[in-house]
PDB file of C-alpha atoms in Angstrom:
ATOM      1  CA  MET A 168      82.794  54.027 131.004  1.00  0.00           C
ATOM      2  CA  ALA A 169      85.808  53.830 133.303  1.00  0.00           C
ATOM      3  CA  ASN A 170      85.490  55.171 136.813  1.00  0.00           C
ATOM      4  CA  PRO A 171      87.164  58.627 136.736  1.00  0.00           C
ATOM      5  CA  GLU A 172      88.276  58.239 140.344  1.00  0.00           C
ATOM      6  CA  ARG A 173      90.378  55.216 139.360  1.00  0.00           C
ATOM      7  CA  ARG A 174      92.141  56.884 136.429  1.00  0.00           C
ATOM      8  CA  ARG A 175      95.822  57.513 136.781  1.00  0.00           C
ATOM      9  CA  PRO A 176      97.064  60.996 135.997  1.00  0.00           C
ATOM     10  CA  ARG A 177      98.308  61.285 132.431  1.00  0.00           C
ATOM     11  CA  ARG A 178     102.083  61.151 132.052  1.00  0.00           C
ATOM     12  CA  ALA A 179     103.997  64.057 130.617  1.00  0.00           C
ATOM     13  CA  GLN A 180     105.096  63.617 127.013  1.00  0.00           C
ATOM     14  CA  GLY A 181     108.160  61.399 126.860  1.00  0.00           C
ATOM     15  CA  GLU A 182     107.950  60.391 130.523  1.00  0.00           C
ATOM     16  CA  LEU A 183     107.200  56.727 129.815  1.00  0.00           C
ATOM     17  CA  GLU A 184     109.968  56.610 127.220  1.00  0.00           C
ATOM     18  CA  ALA A 185     112.386  58.015 129.794  1.00  0.00           C
ATOM     19  CA  GLN A 186     111.234  55.429 132.350  1.00  0.00           C
ATOM     20  CA  VAL A 187     111.700  52.580 129.858  1.00  0.00           C
ATOM     21  CA  LEU A 188     115.198  53.811 128.998  1.00  0.00           C
ATOM     22  CA  ALA A 189     116.075  54.091 132.678  1.00  0.00           C
ATOM     23  CA  VAL A 190     114.954  50.499 133.239  1.00  0.00           C
ATOM     24  CA  LEU A 191     116.940  49.289 130.226  1.00  0.00           C
ATOM     25  CA  ARG A 192     120.063  50.982 131.594  1.00  0.00           C
ATOM     26  CA  THR A 193     119.798  48.956 134.802  1.00  0.00           C
ATOM     27  CA  ALA A 194     119.998  45.683 132.882  1.00  0.00           C
ATOM     28  CA  ASP A 195     123.302  43.833 132.652  1.00  0.00           C
ATOM     29  CA  ALA A 196     122.380  42.429 129.230  1.00  0.00           C
ATOM     30  CA  PRO A 197     119.647  42.836 126.604  1.00  0.00           C
ATOM     31  CA  VAL A 198     116.215  42.067 128.078  1.00  0.00           C
ATOM     32  CA  THR A 199     112.702  41.217 126.945  1.00  0.00           C
ATOM     33  CA  ALA A 200     109.748  43.588 126.892  1.00  0.00           C
ATOM     34  CA  ALA A 201     108.189  41.465 129.637  1.00  0.00           C
ATOM     35  CA  TRP A 202     111.246  42.101 131.823  1.00  0.00           C
ATOM     36  CA  VAL A 203     110.919  45.845 131.206  1.00  0.00           C
ATOM     37  CA  ARG A 204     107.192  45.734 131.985  1.00  0.00           C
ATOM     38  CA  GLU A 205     107.827  43.890 135.240  1.00  0.00           C
ATOM     39  CA  ARG A 206     110.451  46.429 136.349  1.00  0.00           C
ATOM     40  CA  LEU A 207     108.201  49.389 135.585  1.00  0.00           C
ATOM     41  CA  GLY A 208     105.737  48.001 138.115  1.00  0.00           C
ATOM     42  CA  ASP A 209     102.961  50.224 136.873  1.00  0.00           C
ATOM     43  CA  ASP A 210     100.381  47.717 135.652  1.00  0.00           C
ATOM     44  CA  LEU A 211     101.131  48.702 132.081  1.00  0.00           C
ATOM     45  CA  ALA A 212      99.827  46.576 129.273  1.00  0.00           C
ATOM     46  CA  TYR A 213     102.463  44.536 127.462  1.00  0.00           C
ATOM     47  CA  THR A 214     101.343  46.192 124.225  1.00  0.00           C
ATOM     48  CA  THR A 215     102.033  49.626 125.739  1.00  0.00           C
ATOM     49  CA  VAL A 216     105.590  48.605 126.593  1.00  0.00           C
ATOM     50  CA  MET A 217     106.056  47.191 123.086  1.00  0.00           C
ATOM     51  CA  THR A 218     104.739  50.415 121.548  1.00  0.00           C
ATOM     52  CA  VAL A 219     107.162  52.498 123.616  1.00  0.00           C
ATOM     53  CA  LEU A 220     110.073  50.216 122.730  1.00  0.00           C
ATOM     54  CA  SER A 221     109.143  50.401 119.036  1.00  0.00           C
ATOM     55  CA  ARG A 222     109.023  54.193 119.172  1.00  0.00           C
ATOM     56  CA  LEU A 223     112.397  54.267 120.885  1.00  0.00           C
ATOM     57  CA  LEU A 224     113.750  51.951 118.186  1.00  0.00           C
ATOM     58  CA  GLY A 225     112.528  54.390 115.542  1.00  0.00           C
ATOM     59  CA  LYS A 226     114.376  57.165 117.385  1.00  0.00           C
ATOM     60  CA  GLN A 227     117.516  54.996 117.527  1.00  0.00           C
ATOM     61  CA  ALA A 228     117.437  55.199 121.315  1.00  0.00           C
ATOM     62  CA  VAL A 229     117.318  51.401 121.702  1.00  0.00           C
ATOM     63  CA  ARG A 230     118.575  48.368 119.814  1.00  0.00           C
ATOM     64  CA  ARG A 231     116.888  45.020 119.488  1.00  0.00           C
ATOM     65  CA  ARG A 232     117.801  41.600 118.237  1.00  0.00           C
ATOM     66  CA  ARG A 233     115.853  38.435 117.787  1.00  0.00           C
ATOM     67  CA  GLU A 234     116.407  35.811 120.417  1.00  0.00           C
ATOM     68  CA  GLY A 235     114.307  32.729 119.893  1.00  0.00           C
ATOM     69  CA  ARG A 236     110.759  33.761 119.058  1.00  0.00           C
ATOM     70  CA  SER A 237     110.961  37.216 120.621  1.00  0.00           C
ATOM     71  CA  PHE A 238     113.228  40.233 120.750  1.00  0.00           C
ATOM     72  CA  VAL A 239     115.612  41.425 123.409  1.00  0.00           C
ATOM     73  CA  TRP A 240     116.176  45.135 123.886  1.00  0.00           C
ATOM     74  CA  GLU A 241     118.960  47.383 125.155  1.00  0.00           C
ATOM     75  CA  ALA A 242     119.585  51.101 125.411  1.00  0.00           C
ATOM     76  CA  ALA A 243     121.576  52.329 122.420  1.00  0.00           C
ATOM     77  CA  GLY A 244     123.616  54.790 124.456  1.00  0.00           C
ATOM     78  CA  ASP A 245     123.962  56.686 127.662  1.00  0.00           C
ATOM     79  CA  GLU A 246     121.858  59.679 128.661  1.00  0.00           C
ATOM     80  CA  ALA A 247     124.316  62.166 127.170  1.00  0.00           C
ATOM     81  CA  GLY A 248     124.288  60.370 123.830  1.00  0.00           C
ATOM     82  CA  LEU A 249     120.496  60.266 123.767  1.00  0.00           C
ATOM     83  CA  ALA A 250     120.258  63.957 124.640  1.00  0.00           C
ATOM     84  CA  ALA A 251     122.711  64.730 121.828  1.00  0.00           C
ATOM     85  CA  LEU A 252     120.592  62.663 119.425  1.00  0.00           C
ATOM     86  CA  ARG A 253     117.470  64.614 120.430  1.00  0.00           C
ATOM     87  CA  MET A 254     119.302  67.910 119.940  1.00  0.00           C
ATOM     88  CA  ARG A 255     120.481  66.790 116.497  1.00  0.00           C
ATOM     89  CA  ARG A 256     116.935  65.824 115.496  1.00  0.00           C
ATOM     90  CA  VAL A 257     115.633  69.252 116.517  1.00  0.00           C
ATOM     91  CA  LEU A 258     118.387  70.902 114.517  1.00  0.00           C
ATOM     92  CA  ASP A 259     117.695  68.675 111.501  1.00  0.00           C
ATOM     93  CA  ARG A 260     114.083  69.893 111.405  1.00  0.00           C
ATOM     94  CA  GLU A 261     115.087  73.544 111.096  1.00  0.00           C
ATOM     95  CA  ARG A 262     115.641  75.317 107.778  1.00  0.00           C
ATOM     96  CA  ASP A 263     118.199  77.834 109.021  1.00  0.00           C
ATOM     97  CA  ARG A 264     120.676  75.709 110.958  1.00  0.00           C
ATOM     98  CA  ARG A 265     123.142  78.588 111.240  1.00  0.00           C
ATOM     99  CA  ALA A 266     120.575  80.830 112.946  1.00  0.00           C
ATOM    100  CA  VAL A 267     119.517  78.072 115.330  1.00  0.00           C
ATOM    101  CA  LEU A 268     123.119  77.286 116.257  1.00  0.00           C
ATOM    102  CA  ALA A 269     123.909  80.981 116.695  1.00  0.00           C
ATOM    103  CA  ARG A 270     120.938  81.458 119.034  1.00  0.00           C
ATOM    104  CA  PHE A 271     121.853  78.311 120.929  1.00  0.00           C
ATOM    105  CA  VAL A 272     125.447  79.409 121.486  1.00  0.00           C
ATOM    106  CA  THR A 273     124.575  82.974 122.467  1.00  0.00           C
ATOM    107  CA  ALA A 274     122.043  81.693 124.994  1.00  0.00           C
ATOM    108  CA  LEU A 275     124.581  79.450 126.748  1.00  0.00           C
ATOM    109  CA  PRO A 276     125.968  80.411 130.138  1.00  0.00           C
ATOM    110  CA  ALA A 277     129.645  81.397 129.919  1.00  0.00           C
ATOM    111  CA  GLU A 278     130.800  78.109 131.471  1.00  0.00           C
ATOM    112  CA  ASP A 279     128.882  76.014 128.922  1.00  0.00           C
ATOM    113  CA  GLU A 280     130.115  78.194 126.070  1.00  0.00           C
ATOM    114  CA  GLN A 281     133.697  77.594 127.205  1.00  0.00           C
ATOM    115  CA  VAL A 282     133.107  73.830 127.363  1.00  0.00           C
ATOM    116  CA  LEU A 283     131.732  73.951 123.821  1.00  0.00           C
ATOM    117  CA  ARG A 284     134.712  76.001 122.608  1.00  0.00           C
ATOM    118  CA  ASP A 285     137.143  73.541 124.224  1.00  0.00           C
ATOM    119  CA  LEU A 286     135.361  70.576 122.630  1.00  0.00           C
ATOM    120  CA  LEU A 287     135.379  72.223 119.203  1.00  0.00           C
ATOM    121  CA  ASP A 288     139.079  73.051 119.539  1.00  0.00           C
ATOM    122  CA  ARG A 289     139.877  69.466 120.546  1.00  0.00           C
ATOM    123  CA  THR A 290     137.870  68.093 117.632  1.00  0.00           C
ATOM    124  CA  ALA A 291     139.662  70.413 115.205  1.00  0.00           C
ATOM    125  CA  ASP A 292     143.038  69.309 116.613  1.00  0.00           C
ATOM    126  CA  GLU A 293     142.110  65.643 116.210  1.00  0.00           C
ATOM    127  CA  ARG A 294     141.108  66.193 112.578  1.00  0.00           C
ATOM    128  CA  THR A 295     144.453  67.840 111.703  1.00  0.00           C
ATOM    129  CA  ASN A 296     146.584  65.146 113.397  1.00  0.00           C
TER     130      ASN A 296
END
């Protein structure tokens, strides 16, 4: 049995994914899982990094392509795009989208509500032109 004194505290859900994405965003080009693992500097197993990258791929948060005998990875978007994707996934799981959107909008601070209204108006204008 492992020595409990040597155990690292358990990460919060999604924390390692966020760290991997942050590392990928620092790269100038697509990188290998080994490169990501090295940058994390946390003595993580290679298989752990690969599992996280695979999960992120399933969430469309990263892209990969084959390069030689391995894959190279890159973030699929910026933080705002990834947050929007997460919000969309939450909404997609709900039966009553209208109710969820209504609650979301009514819970926004006035400044955020105005930003949303401006964005919706701009989108509507772009569709009509």
